[in-house]
Coordinates of C-alpha atoms in Angstrom, one line a residue:
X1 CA -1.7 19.4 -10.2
X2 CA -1.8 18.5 -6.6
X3 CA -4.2 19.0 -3.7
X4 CA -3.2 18.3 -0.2
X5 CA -5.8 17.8 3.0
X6 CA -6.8 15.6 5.9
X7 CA -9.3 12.6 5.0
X8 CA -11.8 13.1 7.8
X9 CA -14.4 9.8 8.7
X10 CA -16.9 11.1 11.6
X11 CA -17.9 7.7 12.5
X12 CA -17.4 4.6 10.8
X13 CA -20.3 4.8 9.1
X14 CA -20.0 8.3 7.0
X15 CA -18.7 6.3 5.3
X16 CA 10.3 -13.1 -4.8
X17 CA 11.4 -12.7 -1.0
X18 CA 13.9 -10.8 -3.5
X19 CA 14.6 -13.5 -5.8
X20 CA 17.8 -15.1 -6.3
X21 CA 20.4 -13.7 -7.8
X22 CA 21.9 -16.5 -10.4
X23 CA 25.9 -15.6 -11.8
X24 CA 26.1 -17.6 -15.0
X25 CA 30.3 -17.1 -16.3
X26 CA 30.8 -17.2 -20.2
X27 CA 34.7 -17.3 -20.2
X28 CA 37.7 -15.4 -18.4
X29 CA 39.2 -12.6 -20.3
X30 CA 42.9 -11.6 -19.2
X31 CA 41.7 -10.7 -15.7
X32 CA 37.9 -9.6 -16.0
X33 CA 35.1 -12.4 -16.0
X34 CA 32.5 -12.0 -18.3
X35 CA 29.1 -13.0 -17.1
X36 CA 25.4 -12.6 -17.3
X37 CA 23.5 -11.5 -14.3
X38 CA 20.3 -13.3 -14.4
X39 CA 17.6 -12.2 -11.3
X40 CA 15.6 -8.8 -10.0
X41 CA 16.7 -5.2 -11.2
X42 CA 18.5 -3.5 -8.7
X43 CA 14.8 -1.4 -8.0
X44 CA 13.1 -4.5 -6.7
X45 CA 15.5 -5.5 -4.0
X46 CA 14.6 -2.9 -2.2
X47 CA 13.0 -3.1 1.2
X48 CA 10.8 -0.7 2.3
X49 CA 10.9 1.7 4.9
X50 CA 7.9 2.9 7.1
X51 CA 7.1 4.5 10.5
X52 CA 4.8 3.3 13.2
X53 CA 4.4 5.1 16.5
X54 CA 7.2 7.1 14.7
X55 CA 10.0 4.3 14.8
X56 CA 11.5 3.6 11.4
X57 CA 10.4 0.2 10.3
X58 CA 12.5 -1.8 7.2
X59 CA 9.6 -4.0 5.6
X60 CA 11.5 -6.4 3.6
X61 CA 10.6 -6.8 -0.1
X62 CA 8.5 -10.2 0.0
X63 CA 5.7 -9.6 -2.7
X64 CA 2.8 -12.1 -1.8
X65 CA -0.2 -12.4 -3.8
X66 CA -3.2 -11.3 -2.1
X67 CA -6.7 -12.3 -2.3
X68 CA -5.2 -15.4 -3.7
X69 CA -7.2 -18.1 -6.1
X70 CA -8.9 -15.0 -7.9
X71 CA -6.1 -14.7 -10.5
X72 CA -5.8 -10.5 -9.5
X73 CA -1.9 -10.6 -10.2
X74 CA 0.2 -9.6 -13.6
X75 CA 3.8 -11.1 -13.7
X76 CA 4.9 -8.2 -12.3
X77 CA 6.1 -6.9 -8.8
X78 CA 5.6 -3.8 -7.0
X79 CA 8.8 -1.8 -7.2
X80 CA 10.2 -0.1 -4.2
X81 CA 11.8 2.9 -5.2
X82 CA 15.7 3.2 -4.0
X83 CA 15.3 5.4 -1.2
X84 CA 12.8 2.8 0.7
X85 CA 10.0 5.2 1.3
X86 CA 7.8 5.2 -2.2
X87 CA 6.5 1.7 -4.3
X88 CA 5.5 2.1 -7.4
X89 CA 2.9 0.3 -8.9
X90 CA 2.4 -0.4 -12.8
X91 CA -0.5 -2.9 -14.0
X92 CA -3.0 -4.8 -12.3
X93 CA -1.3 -5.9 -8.7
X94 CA -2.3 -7.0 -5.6
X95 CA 0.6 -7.6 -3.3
X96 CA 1.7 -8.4 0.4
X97 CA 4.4 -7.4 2.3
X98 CA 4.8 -8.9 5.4
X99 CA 5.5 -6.9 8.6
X100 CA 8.6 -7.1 10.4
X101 CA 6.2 -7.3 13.9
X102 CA 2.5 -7.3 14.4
X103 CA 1.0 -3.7 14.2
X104 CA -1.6 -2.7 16.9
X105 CA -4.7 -0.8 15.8
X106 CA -6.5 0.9 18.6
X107 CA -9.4 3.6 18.3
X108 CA -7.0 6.7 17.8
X109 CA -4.6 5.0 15.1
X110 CA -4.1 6.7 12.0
X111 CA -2.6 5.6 8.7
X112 CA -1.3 8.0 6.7
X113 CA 0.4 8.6 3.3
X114 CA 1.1 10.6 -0.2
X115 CA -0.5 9.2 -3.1
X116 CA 0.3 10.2 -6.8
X117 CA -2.1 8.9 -9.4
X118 CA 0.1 8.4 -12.7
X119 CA -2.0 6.7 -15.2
X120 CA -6.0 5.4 -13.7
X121 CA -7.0 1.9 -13.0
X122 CA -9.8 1.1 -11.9
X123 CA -9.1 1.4 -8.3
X124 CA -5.9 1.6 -5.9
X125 CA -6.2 0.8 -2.8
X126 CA -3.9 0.2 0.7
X127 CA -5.0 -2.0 3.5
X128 CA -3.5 -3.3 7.0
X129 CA -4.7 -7.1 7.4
X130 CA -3.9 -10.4 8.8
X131 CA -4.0 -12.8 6.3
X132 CA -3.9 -12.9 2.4
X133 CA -7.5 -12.6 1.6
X134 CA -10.0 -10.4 1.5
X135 CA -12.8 -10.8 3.6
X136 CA -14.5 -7.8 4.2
X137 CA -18.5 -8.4 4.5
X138 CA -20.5 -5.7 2.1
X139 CA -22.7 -3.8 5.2
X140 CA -22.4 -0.2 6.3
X141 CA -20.4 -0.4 9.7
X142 CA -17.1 -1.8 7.8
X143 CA -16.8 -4.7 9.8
X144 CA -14.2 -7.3 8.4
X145 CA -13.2 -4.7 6.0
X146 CA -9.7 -4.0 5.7
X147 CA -9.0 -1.8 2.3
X148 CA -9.2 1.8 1.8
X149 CA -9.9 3.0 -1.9
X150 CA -8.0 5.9 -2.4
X151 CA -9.1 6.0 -6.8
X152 CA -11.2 4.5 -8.0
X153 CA -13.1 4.8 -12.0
X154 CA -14.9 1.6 -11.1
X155 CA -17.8 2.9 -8.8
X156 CA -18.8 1.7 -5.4
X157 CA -16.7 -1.2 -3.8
X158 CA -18.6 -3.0 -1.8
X159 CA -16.4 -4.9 0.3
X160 CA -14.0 -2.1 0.8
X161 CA -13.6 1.2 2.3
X162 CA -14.8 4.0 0.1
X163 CA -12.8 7.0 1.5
X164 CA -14.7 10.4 0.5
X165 CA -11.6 12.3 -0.9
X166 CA -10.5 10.3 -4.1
X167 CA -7.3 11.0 -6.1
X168 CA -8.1 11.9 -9.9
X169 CA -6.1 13.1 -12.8
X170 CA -6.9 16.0 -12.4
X171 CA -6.0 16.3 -9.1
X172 CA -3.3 13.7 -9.1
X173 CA -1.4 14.0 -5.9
X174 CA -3.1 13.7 -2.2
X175 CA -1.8 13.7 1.2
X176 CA -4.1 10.8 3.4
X177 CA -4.7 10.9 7.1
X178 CA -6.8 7.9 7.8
X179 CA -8.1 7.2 10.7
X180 CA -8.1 3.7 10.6
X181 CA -9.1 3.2 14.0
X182 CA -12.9 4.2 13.6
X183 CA -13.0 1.4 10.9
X184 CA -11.3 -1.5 12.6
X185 CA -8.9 -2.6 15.8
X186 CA -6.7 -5.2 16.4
X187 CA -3.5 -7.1 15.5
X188 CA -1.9 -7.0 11.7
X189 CA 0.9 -8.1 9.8
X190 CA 0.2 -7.7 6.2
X191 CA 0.7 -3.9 4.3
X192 CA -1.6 -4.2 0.8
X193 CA -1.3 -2.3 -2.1
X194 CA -3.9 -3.0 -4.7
X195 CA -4.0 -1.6 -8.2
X196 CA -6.8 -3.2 -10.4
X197 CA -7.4 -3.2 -13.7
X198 CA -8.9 -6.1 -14.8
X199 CA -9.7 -5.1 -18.7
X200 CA -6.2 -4.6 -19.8
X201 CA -4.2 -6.3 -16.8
X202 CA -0.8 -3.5 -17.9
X203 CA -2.9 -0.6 -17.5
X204 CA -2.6 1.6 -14.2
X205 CA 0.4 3.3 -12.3
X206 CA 0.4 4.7 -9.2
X207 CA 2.7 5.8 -6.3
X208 CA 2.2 5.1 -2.3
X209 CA 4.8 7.2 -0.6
X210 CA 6.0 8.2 3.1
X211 CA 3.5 5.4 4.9
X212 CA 3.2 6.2 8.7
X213 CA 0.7 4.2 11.2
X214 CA 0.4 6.5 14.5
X215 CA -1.8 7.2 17.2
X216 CA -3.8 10.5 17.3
X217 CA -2.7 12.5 20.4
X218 CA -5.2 13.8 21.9
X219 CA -6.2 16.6 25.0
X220 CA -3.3 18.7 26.7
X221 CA -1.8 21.6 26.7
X222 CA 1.0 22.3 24.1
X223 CA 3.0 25.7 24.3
X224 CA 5.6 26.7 21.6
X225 CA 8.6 29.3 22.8
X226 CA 10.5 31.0 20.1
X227 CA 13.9 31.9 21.5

C-alpha cells in the first residue's frame, strides 16, 4: 500500500571508502586470463546522488560507523542502488556518508525524501550532523538532536526526533517533507541512515530514496500562463 503527504511540525516542540578492488590471476588460458575478483559487489560502489538548493550533489560511497563505541553496526554496508538516488538498508546499520561540502541549515530548510518500509526494525531513522555521534539531549525543544524517526516498533526515542507521521507495514511507502529547520540550524557534513534492530542484528530493510535538502520559498506572487 502506499500513502503519500507532507510531514507538518508547527513549532519545534509539537513535537569501505569503496573498498579495494584486489585481481588475484590463477593461470593464462590461450588468450583469456582467468581470475578471481575479490572486493565490493558492483551495488556498493556506488555513490550517491542527492540535491541541495536543487543542485545535484554525488556523495561518495564512504560507509562510517556512527554513534561509534556502542557496537550499533552488522558487517554489512548500506547499498546504494545503481541509479545513485535510493540506499537500501538490510539489518541493523548505522552509517555515515560524508558530504561533498558543508550543508547550511537555516529556519526555512526542508529535508525531504521517499521512504519504503520492507521488513520492520525497530526504528529507521535519517539525520544531517556534524560529527559521528549522537548527541542529542532528551528535553522537548530538540536541542542537540539531530535524527528524525521515520518507523519505529520500539516506542518513544528519547534522544531523537519523533516525527508524527510514521511509516508501517501497512502503510509501507511515505513521501517526507521535513522541515528541519524548526528543529535545528547550522553547518553539516554527515547524511545518517539508521536502521536498528538490536535483538536479531539481520532483521530490518528499508529504502531512503530521492533525498533533497531545500529551502521553503516563501511570500510572492506566482502566476501560471497556459499557452
Amino acid at each position: 500500500s502506499s500513502q503519500v503527504g507532507r510531514l507538518s511540525f508547527p513549532d519545534s516542540k509539537s513535537t569501505q571508502r569503496k573498498g579495494n578492488t584486489r585481481r588475484m590471476k590463477f593461470g593464462i588460458f590461450g588468450a583469456a586470463t582467468l581470475g578471481l575478483v575479490i572486493g565490493p559487489s558492483a551495488a556498493s560502489a556506488v555513490d550517491l546522488s542527492i540535491k541541495v538548493q536543487n543542485a545535484p550533489k554525488i556523495i561518495e560511497n564512504v560507509q562510517m560507523e556512527y554513534d561509534q563505541g556502542q557496537n550499533h553496526d552488522t558487517a554489512e554496508d548500506i547499498i546504494v542502488e545503481p541509479d545513485g538516488s535510493s540506499v537500501k538498508l538490510n539489518g541493523n546499520l548505522w552509517k555515515a556518508f560524508p558530504l561533498p561540502e558543508m550543508v547550511e541549515v537555516g529556519p526555512d530548510t526542508i529535508m525531504s525524501f521517499d521512504f519504503s518500509l520492507i521488513e520492520e526494525a525497530e526504528f529507521q531513522a535519517i539525520c544531517l550532523d556534524d560529527d559521528l555521534e549522537l548527541t542529542g539531549e532528551p528535553n522537548e525543544s530538540g536541542a542537540g538532536k539531530r535524527c528524525f524517526i521515520v518507523a519505529n516498533t520500539q516506542g518513544w526515542i528519547s534522544n531523537m526526533i519523533n516525527s508524527p507521521m510514521l511509516a508501517t507495514i501497512e502503510n509501507t511507502d511515505q513521501h517526507f517533507e521535513i522541515p528541519i529547520g524548526q528543529f535545528f540550524t547550522g553547518s553539516f557534513d554527515k547524511l545518517v541512515f539508521i536502521q536498528d534492530n538490536d535483538v536479531d542484528k539481520n532483521v530490518g530493510s528499508s529504502i531512503f530514496s530521492n533525498i533533497e535538502i531545500y529551502d521553503q520559498q516563501h511570500g510572492g506572487l506566482v502566476i501560471t500562463v497556459d499557452g
